[in-house]
Coordinates of C-alpha atoms in Angstrom, one line a residue:
Chain A
M1 CA 0.1 0.3 -0.1
K2 CA 1.4 3.0 -1.2
I3 CA 0.6 7.0 -1.2
I4 CA 1.8 8.6 -4.4
T5 CA 1.3 12.4 -4.8
L6 CA 1.2 13.0 -8.0
G7 CA 0.0 17.1 -8.0
T8 CA 0.7 18.9 -4.9
G9 CA 0.4 22.5 -6.6
A10 CA -3.1 25.0 -5.8
A11 CA -5.0 26.7 -8.2
V12 CA -2.0 27.8 -10.0
P13 CA 0.1 25.4 -11.1
T14 CA 4.0 25.5 -11.0
L15 CA 7.3 24.1 -13.3
Q16 CA 7.4 22.3 -9.8
R17 CA 4.0 21.0 -8.5
G18 CA 0.2 20.5 -11.2
H19 CA -3.3 21.0 -9.7
P20 CA -4.1 18.0 -7.4
A21 CA -4.1 14.3 -7.8
V22 CA -3.3 11.7 -4.9
L23 CA -3.1 8.2 -6.3
L24 CA -3.7 5.3 -3.3
W25 CA -1.7 1.6 -4.8
W26 CA -3.6 -0.7 -2.8
Q27 CA -3.6 -4.7 -3.8
G28 CA -2.6 -3.8 -7.3
K29 CA -5.1 -1.5 -7.5
Y30 CA -5.1 2.5 -7.8
F31 CA -7.4 4.6 -6.0
L32 CA -7.4 8.4 -7.1
F33 CA -8.4 11.7 -5.1
D34 CA -8.7 14.5 -7.2
C35 CA -7.9 14.6 -10.7
G36 CA -6.7 18.4 -12.2
E37 CA -5.5 19.3 -15.3
A38 CA -2.9 16.7 -16.5
T39 CA -3.2 14.6 -14.6
Q40 CA -3.1 11.7 -17.1
V41 CA 0.6 13.0 -17.7
Q42 CA 1.1 12.0 -14.4
F43 CA 0.6 9.3 -14.8
R44 CA 2.1 8.6 -16.9
K45 CA 6.0 9.9 -15.6
A46 CA 4.7 7.4 -12.7
G47 CA 4.5 5.2 -14.7
L48 CA 1.3 4.2 -14.2
K49 CA -1.2 2.2 -15.9
F50 CA -4.4 3.4 -16.4
S51 CA -6.1 0.3 -16.6
R52 CA -5.5 -0.5 -13.0
L53 CA -7.2 2.7 -12.2
E54 CA -10.8 1.7 -9.5
A55 CA -12.1 4.7 -9.0
I56 CA -11.5 8.2 -8.3
F57 CA -12.6 10.4 -5.8
I58 CA -13.0 14.2 -5.9
S59 CA -13.3 17.0 -3.2
H60 CA -15.1 19.4 -4.2
L61 CA -15.6 21.4 -8.2
H62 CA -13.4 23.8 -8.0
G63 CA -11.0 23.9 -11.3
D64 CA -8.4 22.4 -10.2
H65 CA -9.5 19.8 -9.5
I66 CA -11.2 18.4 -12.2
L67 CA -9.3 19.7 -15.3
G68 CA -8.4 16.3 -15.3
I69 CA -11.0 13.2 -15.7
M70 CA -11.8 14.2 -18.7
G71 CA -8.7 13.6 -20.0
L72 CA -7.9 10.7 -18.5
L73 CA -10.9 9.5 -18.6
M74 CA -10.3 9.9 -22.8
S75 CA -6.6 7.4 -22.2
L76 CA -8.6 5.1 -20.7
E77 CA -11.3 4.7 -23.3
L78 CA -7.8 5.0 -26.0
S79 CA -5.9 1.9 -23.7
E80 CA -9.6 0.2 -24.2
R81 CA -10.8 -0.4 -21.2
K82 CA -13.9 -3.1 -20.5
K83 CA -14.2 -2.4 -16.3
P84 CA -16.5 0.0 -14.8
L85 CA -15.3 3.4 -13.3
H86 CA -15.9 4.6 -10.7
I87 CA -16.7 8.0 -10.0
Y88 CA -17.2 9.7 -6.5
G89 CA -18.3 13.8 -6.3
P90 CA -20.6 16.9 -5.1
A91 CA -23.6 17.8 -6.6
G92 CA -22.5 18.6 -9.6
I93 CA -19.7 15.9 -11.2
K94 CA -22.1 13.8 -13.5
E95 CA -24.1 17.5 -15.0
Y96 CA -20.3 18.1 -15.2
I97 CA -18.7 14.8 -16.9
E98 CA -21.5 14.1 -19.4
T99 CA -21.9 17.8 -21.0
S100 CA -18.4 17.2 -21.4
T101 CA -19.4 13.9 -22.8
K102 CA -21.2 14.9 -25.3
L103 CA -20.1 18.1 -26.6
M104 CA -16.4 15.9 -27.0
N105 CA -18.5 14.6 -29.3
T106 CA -16.7 11.0 -27.1
V107 CA -18.2 8.0 -26.3
F108 CA -16.8 6.1 -24.4
N109 CA -16.9 1.5 -24.3
F110 CA -16.5 1.4 -20.7
E111 CA -19.4 1.4 -17.8
I112 CA -18.1 5.2 -15.7
N113 CA -20.2 4.6 -13.0
I114 CA -21.5 8.2 -10.7
T115 CA -21.8 8.9 -7.2
E116 CA -22.6 11.8 -6.0
I117 CA -22.7 12.4 -2.7
R118 CA -24.4 14.6 -0.5
A119 CA -24.2 14.2 2.8
D120 CA -22.3 11.6 5.1
F121 CA -21.3 8.5 3.1
N122 CA -20.7 5.4 3.4
L123 CA -19.7 2.5 0.8
E124 CA -18.6 -0.1 1.4
E125 CA -16.1 -2.7 -0.6
K126 CA -15.0 -6.2 -0.9
G127 CA -11.9 -5.9 1.8
Y128 CA -12.1 -2.2 1.6
S129 CA -14.5 0.6 2.4
I130 CA -15.3 4.5 2.0
R131 CA -16.4 6.9 4.0
A132 CA -16.9 10.4 2.6
L133 CA -17.9 14.0 4.9
P134 CA -18.4 17.7 4.0
L135 CA -16.0 19.9 4.8
E136 CA -16.1 24.0 5.6
H137 CA -14.7 25.4 2.0
R138 CA -16.4 28.6 -0.2
V139 CA -18.1 25.5 -2.6
F140 CA -18.9 21.3 -1.1
S141 CA -16.0 20.2 -0.3
L142 CA -15.4 16.5 0.4
G143 CA -13.3 14.9 2.4
Y144 CA -12.7 11.3 2.8
S145 CA -11.2 8.1 4.2
F146 CA -10.3 4.8 2.4
R147 CA -10.1 1.6 5.8
E148 CA -8.6 -1.5 4.4
H149 CA -10.4 -4.0 6.5
N150 CA -9.0 -6.6 9.2
H151 CA -6.2 -8.5 8.2
P152 CA -7.4 -12.1 9.4
G153 CA -4.5 -13.6 11.6
K154 CA -2.3 -16.0 11.7
F155 CA -2.6 -18.6 11.4
Y156 CA -0.7 -22.2 13.5
I157 CA -1.0 -25.1 11.9
E158 CA 0.9 -26.6 14.0
K159 CA -1.9 -25.9 16.6
A160 CA -4.7 -26.8 14.2
R161 CA -2.8 -30.9 13.8
E162 CA -2.1 -30.4 18.5
F163 CA -6.6 -30.3 18.0
C164 CA -6.9 -32.7 15.5
I165 CA -9.2 -30.6 13.1
P166 CA -9.0 -32.2 9.3
E167 CA -7.8 -29.6 7.0
G168 CA -10.2 -27.8 4.3
P169 CA -12.8 -25.2 5.7
L170 CA -12.8 -26.0 8.1
Y171 CA -9.0 -23.9 8.6
G172 CA -11.2 -21.1 6.1
K173 CA -14.4 -21.0 8.4
L174 CA -11.4 -20.8 12.0
Q175 CA -9.2 -18.1 9.9
R176 CA -12.7 -15.9 9.5
G177 CA -12.9 -16.0 13.0
E178 CA -15.5 -18.6 13.5
N179 CA -15.8 -21.6 15.6
I180 CA -16.6 -25.1 14.4
E181 CA -17.7 -27.9 15.5
L182 CA -15.8 -30.5 15.2
P183 CA -17.3 -34.1 14.4
D184 CA -16.6 -36.1 17.7
G185 CA -18.2 -32.9 19.4
R186 CA -15.6 -30.6 20.9
I187 CA -15.4 -26.6 20.2
I188 CA -13.1 -25.3 18.9
N189 CA -12.6 -21.3 19.2
S190 CA -11.2 -19.8 16.7
H191 CA -8.4 -17.8 18.8
E192 CA -7.0 -20.7 19.6
V193 CA -5.6 -21.8 17.2
V194 CA -5.0 -18.5 14.9
G195 CA -3.6 -15.7 15.9
K196 CA -4.7 -11.8 16.4
A197 CA -7.2 -9.8 13.6
V198 CA -4.3 -7.5 11.5
E199 CA -5.6 -4.1 12.2
G200 CA -6.5 -2.9 9.1
R201 CA -4.3 0.9 7.4
K202 CA -6.5 4.0 7.2
I203 CA -6.4 7.1 4.7
V204 CA -7.4 10.0 4.8
Y205 CA -8.0 12.5 2.3
C206 CA -9.2 16.3 3.2
G207 CA -9.1 18.7 -0.1
D208 CA -9.7 21.7 -0.1
T209 CA -11.3 23.1 3.5
R210 CA -11.0 25.0 6.5
P211 CA -9.7 23.8 10.0
C212 CA -13.4 22.0 11.0
L213 CA -14.9 19.3 13.5
N214 CA -15.6 16.4 10.0
A215 CA -11.9 16.7 9.8
V216 CA -11.0 15.5 12.4
K217 CA -13.6 13.1 12.8
L218 CA -12.6 11.4 9.7
A219 CA -9.0 11.6 9.8
E220 CA -9.7 10.2 13.1
E221 CA -6.2 7.5 14.4
A222 CA -6.1 7.0 11.4
D223 CA -2.0 5.6 9.9
L224 CA -2.0 8.6 7.3
L225 CA -3.8 12.3 6.7
I226 CA -3.7 13.5 3.4
Y227 CA -4.8 17.4 3.9
E228 CA -4.3 20.8 2.3
G229 CA -1.7 23.6 4.3
T230 CA -2.1 25.5 1.3
F231 CA -0.5 28.7 3.4
E232 CA 2.7 29.8 5.9
P233 CA 1.1 29.9 9.3
D234 CA 1.5 33.7 9.7
A235 CA -0.9 34.1 6.0
L236 CA -3.9 32.9 9.0
D237 CA -5.9 35.3 7.4
K238 CA -5.9 34.6 3.2
A239 CA -6.3 31.3 5.3
K240 CA -9.4 31.5 5.9
I241 CA -10.8 34.1 2.9
S242 CA -10.5 32.0 1.1
G243 CA -11.5 29.0 2.3
H244 CA -8.2 26.7 2.8
S245 CA -5.6 26.3 5.5
T246 CA -2.3 26.9 7.2
T247 CA 0.4 24.2 7.1
L248 CA -0.1 24.5 11.4
E249 CA -3.7 24.0 11.2
A250 CA -2.7 20.7 8.9
A251 CA -0.4 20.0 11.9
E252 CA -3.5 20.6 14.9
I253 CA -5.9 18.4 13.1
A254 CA -2.6 15.6 12.9
L255 CA -2.7 16.4 16.4
K256 CA -6.3 16.3 17.4
A257 CA -6.8 13.7 15.3
K258 CA -4.0 11.4 16.8
V259 CA -2.5 10.2 13.3
K260 CA 0.4 8.6 13.0
K261 CA 1.6 10.6 10.1
L262 CA 0.6 13.8 7.5
I263 CA 1.4 14.8 4.3
I264 CA 0.4 18.4 3.7
T265 CA 0.1 19.1 -0.2
H266 CA -1.5 22.2 -2.4
I267 CA 0.9 24.6 -1.7
S268 CA 0.6 27.9 -3.4
S269 CA 2.7 28.6 -6.3
R270 CA 3.8 32.0 -3.7
Y271 CA 6.2 29.5 -1.8
H272 CA 9.3 28.4 -2.5
D273 CA 11.3 28.9 0.7
E274 CA 9.5 24.6 2.2
E275 CA 11.5 25.6 5.7
H276 CA 8.9 29.0 5.9
L277 CA 6.2 27.3 4.2
L278 CA 6.0 24.9 7.2
G279 CA 7.3 27.2 10.4
K280 CA 6.4 25.4 12.9
S281 CA 3.9 22.0 11.9
T282 CA 6.7 20.2 12.4
E283 CA 7.3 21.2 15.9
I284 CA 3.4 20.4 16.8
F285 CA 3.5 17.1 14.4
P286 CA 7.2 15.8 13.6
S287 CA 5.3 12.8 11.5
T288 CA 5.4 15.4 8.9
I289 CA 6.1 15.5 5.6
L290 CA 5.7 18.7 2.9
A291 CA 4.3 16.6 -0.3
R292 CA 6.3 17.2 -3.8
D293 CA 5.0 15.3 -7.7
L294 CA 5.4 12.4 -8.0
M295 CA 6.6 11.2 -3.9
E296 CA 5.7 8.0 -3.1
V297 CA 4.7 6.9 0.7
E298 CA 4.6 3.3 1.9
I299 CA 1.6 2.6 4.9
P300 CA 3.0 -0.9 6.0
L301 CA 1.4 -3.1 7.6
K302 CA 0.7 -2.7 11.1
R303 CA 2.7 -5.9 12.8
E304 CA 0.5 -8.4 14.2
E305 CA 0.5 -7.3 17.4
Chain B
M1 CA 6.7 36.8 -35.8
K2 CA 6.7 33.9 -34.7
I3 CA 5.0 30.3 -33.7
I4 CA 6.1 27.9 -31.2
T5 CA 4.3 24.9 -31.3
L6 CA 3.4 23.7 -27.5
G7 CA 2.1 21.0 -27.8
T8 CA 2.7 18.7 -30.9
G9 CA 0.8 15.9 -29.9
A10 CA -2.4 13.6 -31.3
A11 CA -5.1 12.2 -28.6
V12 CA -2.5 9.8 -26.6
P13 CA 0.4 12.5 -24.6
T14 CA 3.7 11.5 -24.1
L15 CA 6.9 12.9 -22.0
Q16 CA 7.7 13.8 -25.7
R17 CA 3.9 15.4 -27.7
G18 CA 1.9 17.0 -25.0
H19 CA -1.6 18.0 -26.2
P20 CA -2.5 20.2 -29.0
A21 CA -1.0 24.0 -28.7
V22 CA -0.1 26.4 -31.5
L23 CA 1.6 29.8 -30.6
L24 CA 2.0 32.4 -33.1
W25 CA 3.4 35.7 -31.3
W26 CA 3.1 38.4 -33.6
Q27 CA 3.3 42.8 -32.4
G28 CA 3.9 41.3 -29.1
K29 CA 0.0 39.7 -28.9
Y30 CA -0.2 35.7 -28.7
F31 CA -3.5 34.4 -30.5
L32 CA -3.0 30.3 -29.5
F33 CA -4.2 28.1 -32.5
D34 CA -5.7 24.9 -30.2
C35 CA -5.8 24.6 -26.1
G36 CA -5.4 21.0 -25.5
E37 CA -4.2 20.2 -22.1
A38 CA -1.6 20.9 -19.9
T39 CA -1.6 24.3 -22.4
Q40 CA -1.0 26.7 -19.6
V41 CA 2.0 24.8 -18.4
Q42 CA 3.6 24.9 -21.9
F43 CA 3.0 28.8 -21.0
R44 CA 5.2 29.2 -18.0
K45 CA 7.9 26.0 -19.8
A46 CA 8.4 28.4 -22.7
G47 CA 8.4 30.8 -20.4
L48 CA 5.1 32.8 -21.5
K49 CA 3.2 35.8 -20.3
F50 CA -1.0 35.8 -19.9
S51 CA -1.1 38.6 -20.3
R52 CA -0.4 38.3 -23.9
L53 CA -2.2 36.1 -24.7
E54 CA -5.0 38.1 -27.8
A55 CA -7.3 35.1 -28.7
I56 CA -8.2 31.1 -29.1
F57 CA -8.9 29.8 -32.2
I58 CA -10.3 26.2 -31.7
S59 CA -10.6 23.9 -35.0
H60 CA -13.0 21.4 -32.5
L61 CA -14.9 20.2 -30.1
H62 CA -12.1 16.7 -29.6
G63 CA -11.1 16.5 -26.8
D64 CA -7.6 16.7 -26.5
H65 CA -7.6 19.9 -29.3
I66 CA -10.0 21.7 -26.1
L67 CA -9.5 20.6 -22.8
G68 CA -6.7 22.6 -21.4
I69 CA -9.2 26.2 -22.2
M70 CA -10.8 25.5 -18.8
G71 CA -7.6 25.5 -16.6
L72 CA -5.9 28.9 -19.2
L73 CA -9.0 30.5 -18.8
M74 CA -8.6 30.2 -14.8
S75 CA -5.0 31.5 -15.2
L76 CA -5.3 34.0 -16.4
E77 CA -8.0 35.2 -14.0
L78 CA -6.0 34.7 -11.2
S79 CA -3.2 36.6 -13.3
E80 CA -6.1 39.6 -12.2
R81 CA -6.4 39.9 -16.4
K82 CA -9.7 42.5 -17.3
K83 CA -8.8 43.2 -21.2
P84 CA -11.1 40.9 -23.1
L85 CA -10.2 37.3 -24.7
H86 CA -11.6 35.8 -27.8
I87 CA -12.5 32.4 -28.6
Y88 CA -13.7 31.3 -32.2
G89 CA -14.1 27.3 -33.1
P90 CA -16.7 25.7 -33.7
A91 CA -21.4 25.2 -32.8
G92 CA -21.5 24.1 -29.0
I93 CA -17.4 25.5 -27.9
K94 CA -19.5 28.4 -26.0
E95 CA -22.7 25.8 -24.5
Y96 CA -18.8 24.0 -23.0
I97 CA -17.2 27.5 -22.0
E98 CA -20.2 28.4 -19.5
T99 CA -20.8 24.7 -18.1
S100 CA -18.2 24.4 -17.2
T101 CA -18.1 28.1 -15.1
K102 CA -21.5 27.5 -14.0
L103 CA -20.5 23.6 -12.6
M104 CA -16.9 25.1 -11.5
N105 CA -18.2 28.2 -9.3
T106 CA -15.6 30.3 -11.4
V107 CA -16.3 34.0 -11.6
F108 CA -14.6 35.7 -14.5
N109 CA -13.5 39.1 -14.1
F110 CA -13.0 40.3 -17.5
E111 CA -14.9 40.0 -21.0
I112 CA -14.6 35.8 -22.7
N113 CA -16.1 37.3 -26.2
I114 CA -16.9 34.0 -28.5
T115 CA -18.3 33.0 -31.5
E116 CA -18.9 30.3 -32.8
I117 CA -18.3 29.5 -37.0
R118 CA -20.3 27.6 -39.0
A119 CA -19.5 27.9 -42.5
D120 CA -16.7 30.2 -44.1
F121 CA -15.7 33.0 -41.9
N122 CA -13.4 36.1 -42.4
L123 CA -12.6 38.9 -40.0
E124 CA -10.7 41.8 -40.1
E125 CA -8.6 42.7 -37.2
K126 CA -6.5 45.9 -36.4
G127 CA -2.8 45.4 -38.2
Y128 CA -4.2 42.1 -39.3
S129 CA -7.0 39.5 -41.3
I130 CA -8.5 35.9 -39.6
R131 CA -9.7 33.4 -42.1
A132 CA -11.8 30.2 -41.2
L133 CA -13.0 27.3 -43.6
P134 CA -14.3 23.7 -43.1
L135 CA -11.7 20.8 -43.5
E136 CA -13.1 17.2 -43.5
H137 CA -12.7 15.8 -40.2
R138 CA -15.3 12.9 -38.2
V139 CA -16.6 15.9 -36.0
F140 CA -17.0 19.8 -37.4
S141 CA -13.2 20.6 -38.3
L142 CA -11.9 24.5 -39.1
G143 CA -8.4 25.4 -40.2
Y144 CA -7.6 29.4 -40.1
S145 CA -5.4 31.9 -41.4
F146 CA -3.4 34.9 -40.0
R147 CA -3.0 37.2 -42.8
E148 CA -0.6 40.1 -41.4
H149 CA -1.5 43.7 -43.4
N150 CA 0.9 44.3 -46.1
H151 CA 3.0 47.3 -44.3
P152 CA 3.7 49.6 -45.4
G153 CA 6.8 50.9 -47.6
K154 CA 10.6 52.9 -47.3
F155 CA 9.6 57.0 -47.7
Y156 CA 12.6 58.1 -49.0
I157 CA 12.5 61.1 -47.6
E158 CA 15.4 62.7 -49.8
K159 CA 13.4 62.9 -52.4
A160 CA 10.1 64.3 -50.5
R161 CA 12.3 66.7 -50.3
E162 CA 13.9 67.6 -53.4
F163 CA 10.1 68.0 -54.1
C164 CA 9.2 70.5 -51.9
I165 CA 7.0 68.2 -49.5
P166 CA 6.6 70.8 -45.9
E167 CA 7.0 67.3 -44.0
G168 CA 3.3 67.1 -42.1
P169 CA 0.4 65.4 -42.2
L170 CA 1.3 64.6 -46.1
Y171 CA 4.0 62.4 -45.6
G172 CA 1.0 60.1 -43.9
K173 CA -0.9 60.1 -46.6
L174 CA 2.2 60.0 -49.4
Q175 CA 3.0 56.3 -46.5
R176 CA 0.0 55.2 -47.0
G177 CA -0.1 54.6 -51.0
E178 CA -3.0 58.4 -51.3
N179 CA -1.2 60.8 -53.7
I180 CA -1.4 64.2 -52.5
E181 CA -1.7 67.6 -53.7
L182 CA 0.8 69.9 -53.1
P183 CA 0.0 73.8 -52.0
D184 CA 2.2 74.9 -55.8
G185 CA -1.0 73.7 -57.4
R186 CA 1.3 69.4 -57.8
I187 CA 0.9 67.0 -57.6
I188 CA 2.6 64.0 -56.3
N189 CA 2.5 60.4 -56.7
S190 CA 3.2 57.8 -53.4
H191 CA 5.6 55.8 -55.8
E192 CA 7.3 58.9 -56.1
V193 CA 8.8 58.6 -52.2
V194 CA 7.4 55.5 -51.2
G195 CA 8.4 53.0 -51.7
K196 CA 6.6 48.6 -52.9
A197 CA 5.0 48.1 -49.6
V198 CA 6.0 45.1 -47.9
E199 CA 3.5 41.7 -47.9
G200 CA 1.8 40.5 -45.3
R201 CA 2.7 37.4 -43.6
K202 CA 0.7 34.3 -43.7
I203 CA 0.5 31.6 -41.7
V204 CA -2.5 29.1 -42.3
Y205 CA -3.3 26.2 -38.8
C206 CA -5.1 23.5 -40.2
G207 CA -5.7 21.0 -37.0
D208 CA -7.5 17.8 -37.5
T209 CA -8.0 17.0 -41.4
R210 CA -8.3 14.4 -44.5
P211 CA -6.0 16.5 -46.6
C212 CA -9.1 18.9 -49.2
L213 CA -9.9 21.7 -52.1
N214 CA -10.5 23.7 -48.9
A215 CA -7.2 22.9 -46.7
V216 CA -5.2 24.2 -49.7
K217 CA -7.5 27.4 -50.4
L218 CA -6.7 28.8 -47.5
A219 CA -4.0 27.7 -47.0
E220 CA -2.0 29.4 -51.0
E221 CA 1.0 31.0 -50.5
A222 CA 1.6 31.1 -47.0
D223 CA 4.2 31.5 -45.6
L224 CA 3.9 28.6 -43.3
L225 CA 1.0 25.9 -43.1
I226 CA 1.5 24.6 -40.2
Y227 CA -0.7 20.9 -40.7
E228 CA -1.8 17.9 -38.7
G229 CA 0.6 15.0 -39.7
T230 CA -1.2 11.7 -37.6
F231 CA 0.6 9.0 -39.3
E232 CA 3.4 7.8 -41.1
P233 CA 3.1 7.9 -45.2
D234 CA 2.3 3.5 -45.3
A235 CA -1.0 4.2 -43.0
L236 CA -3.0 5.7 -45.6
D237 CA -6.2 3.5 -43.9
K238 CA -5.8 4.2 -40.1
A239 CA -5.5 8.0 -41.4
K240 CA -8.6 7.1 -43.6
I241 CA -10.3 5.9 -41.4
S242 CA -9.4 8.1 -38.0
G243 CA -9.5 11.4 -40.5
H244 CA -6.6 11.9 -40.3
S245 CA -3.4 12.8 -43.3
T246 CA -0.6 10.8 -43.2
T247 CA 2.9 13.2 -43.7
L248 CA 3.7 12.7 -47.0
E249 CA -0.5 14.0 -47.4
A250 CA 1.1 17.0 -45.2
A251 CA 3.9 17.3 -48.3
E252 CA 1.4 17.6 -50.6
I253 CA -0.7 19.7 -49.5
A254 CA 2.3 21.9 -49.0
L255 CA 3.2 21.8 -52.1
K256 CA 0.4 22.8 -54.0
A257 CA -1.0 25.8 -52.0
K258 CA 2.9 26.8 -52.6
V259 CA 3.7 27.3 -48.8
K260 CA 6.8 28.5 -48.4
K261 CA 7.1 26.3 -45.3
L262 CA 5.6 23.1 -43.2
I263 CA 5.3 22.3 -39.7
I264 CA 3.5 18.7 -39.0
T265 CA 2.6 18.5 -35.7
H266 CA -0.7 16.5 -34.6
I267 CA 2.3 13.1 -34.1
S268 CA 0.7 10.0 -32.8
S269 CA 2.2 8.8 -29.5
R270 CA 2.7 5.6 -31.6
Y271 CA 5.8 6.8 -33.2
H272 CA 9.3 7.3 -32.3
D273 CA 11.4 7.2 -35.2
E274 CA 10.9 10.8 -37.3
E275 CA 12.3 9.4 -40.2
H276 CA 10.3 6.2 -40.8
L277 CA 7.2 8.9 -39.6
L278 CA 8.1 11.1 -42.0
G279 CA 9.1 8.5 -45.7
K280 CA 9.5 10.3 -48.0
S281 CA 7.5 13.3 -47.4
T282 CA 10.5 15.4 -47.5
E283 CA 11.3 14.6 -50.8
I284 CA 8.2 15.9 -52.6
F285 CA 8.2 18.8 -50.0
P286 CA 11.5 19.2 -48.5
S287 CA 10.9 23.0 -46.6
T288 CA 9.0 20.1 -43.8
I289 CA 9.7 20.5 -40.2
L290 CA 7.8 18.3 -37.3
A291 CA 7.2 20.3 -34.7
R292 CA 8.4 19.0 -31.0
D293 CA 7.0 20.4 -27.9
L294 CA 8.5 24.1 -27.4
M295 CA 9.8 24.1 -31.0
E296 CA 10.3 28.0 -31.9
V297 CA 10.4 29.3 -35.3
E298 CA 10.9 32.7 -36.6
I299 CA 8.8 33.6 -40.0
P300 CA 11.2 37.0 -41.1
L301 CA 9.3 40.3 -42.3
K302 CA 9.4 39.8 -47.0
R303 CA 12.7 42.5 -48.4
E304 CA 11.7 44.9 -49.7
E305 CA 10.8 44.8 -53.5

């Protein structure tokens, strides 16, 4: 499981920082959070495979967060995609994609499932769950969490043999945490032969937002929080007016939510001096990384307790 | 006067060739032909100034030719543009821009004048004229010519003095080609004191098209023709099916239209070998240049005859 920050700039892209796009790579699948202009170019620069893209999650409908969608869809079509693509985002995303598709005389030969999210949202998929909560920006803006389901604990085969459990489907039941009854009437509890489940990892992405309770709630105990820090700590007024956060506020959210690691992204084009931009953020929350375009961050599996 | 080929790829951008965009730099103003995704990034790479952009001419509404418009408009807004921008293109361009603007909650504080072109089109501006003709593609596609007005010939001040013409407004009249009457009744013909007018330069851009009469008509005697050559000469079938031209067909159009120079652009992502792509095109038309991203080509002023 890893994160690739494809684009780490804000409204004005620079030669160093493209428009926002963050990719989560999980079990051979890609989950994309926001899709700014030229995201498909970043895909190519990172050597990513278009076919692995599973879903796109859009935080809000400002241009810098969505202008790469149509180009990316076109590249999926040209790569002869057949499997469906899921797109989640605020109301309006469907009209944007459908109008653009119509006017550009484009036909997509794969299904595009668009889900418009208007309030708290939960989605259960095989192996992971998605949650979205509204944040606070100038327009309706969503934060997303991706939570991997727990991994089954280690199966102690020697113990299973000691209990004379016949190999086969009963092993699977035990591993999934179920208790079983043997032909001779003995009951075996799962925890007698299976170690503790390994907790799934949790990744949270907050696009454009002022610090808010929902951001803390969503990020609670995440392994990684990717959060916007458009401005330096001293530019709080600018952050308030524009509905953004400072890097210090990003660190405060990370601290409050007790996350393990913080990536600050969505950096205004005015900053070239990283130390100045971060200010005392790293004192407040030392596990802070300032995103760079095409940066990769691994999120290791938690160790069995 | 120069051309900068900002993006020289076709439908699928590569790390070497971005989506189509060709910039004409004339008298401190920029005229942009097509505006593919990430054109604003190319602007920055080329060190161009957003404020100099005068007009955008769109060949047709396929995504690879228009997906950079909204991002470019946003960057113009963020650079606090006040002067109007002119956009010309096929019917539908207005709806695309207006719908995107509405859905992205964007406000532009400068005028965007959109002209939809449905047939032959002529426009006279100060110092230049624009002509558009329909070409032959899978959707309605336009070619554009930019023709600079003739420059007045050289004013021979010694001759004017010999004729005892008083300095002042009469000099101006003569330079503009008018004949004048002096206070003593003598008539002076303009050509007696002014050299031949210098013919204005003509640049023609043909986006996606099959070879056609209108392309030849439009390009007639141009100083520079920028024409698509998506495919190698041997891939004529592919060119026909997709409504494109081969590089050989580009050279044939240049030859028929008696242009001075040809730039071939809109290169399919499949080609890495330039010699193979061009084939015998340069034998047919030796003044052929294969476009590269960010390439600059000067078009010198014609010498006085």
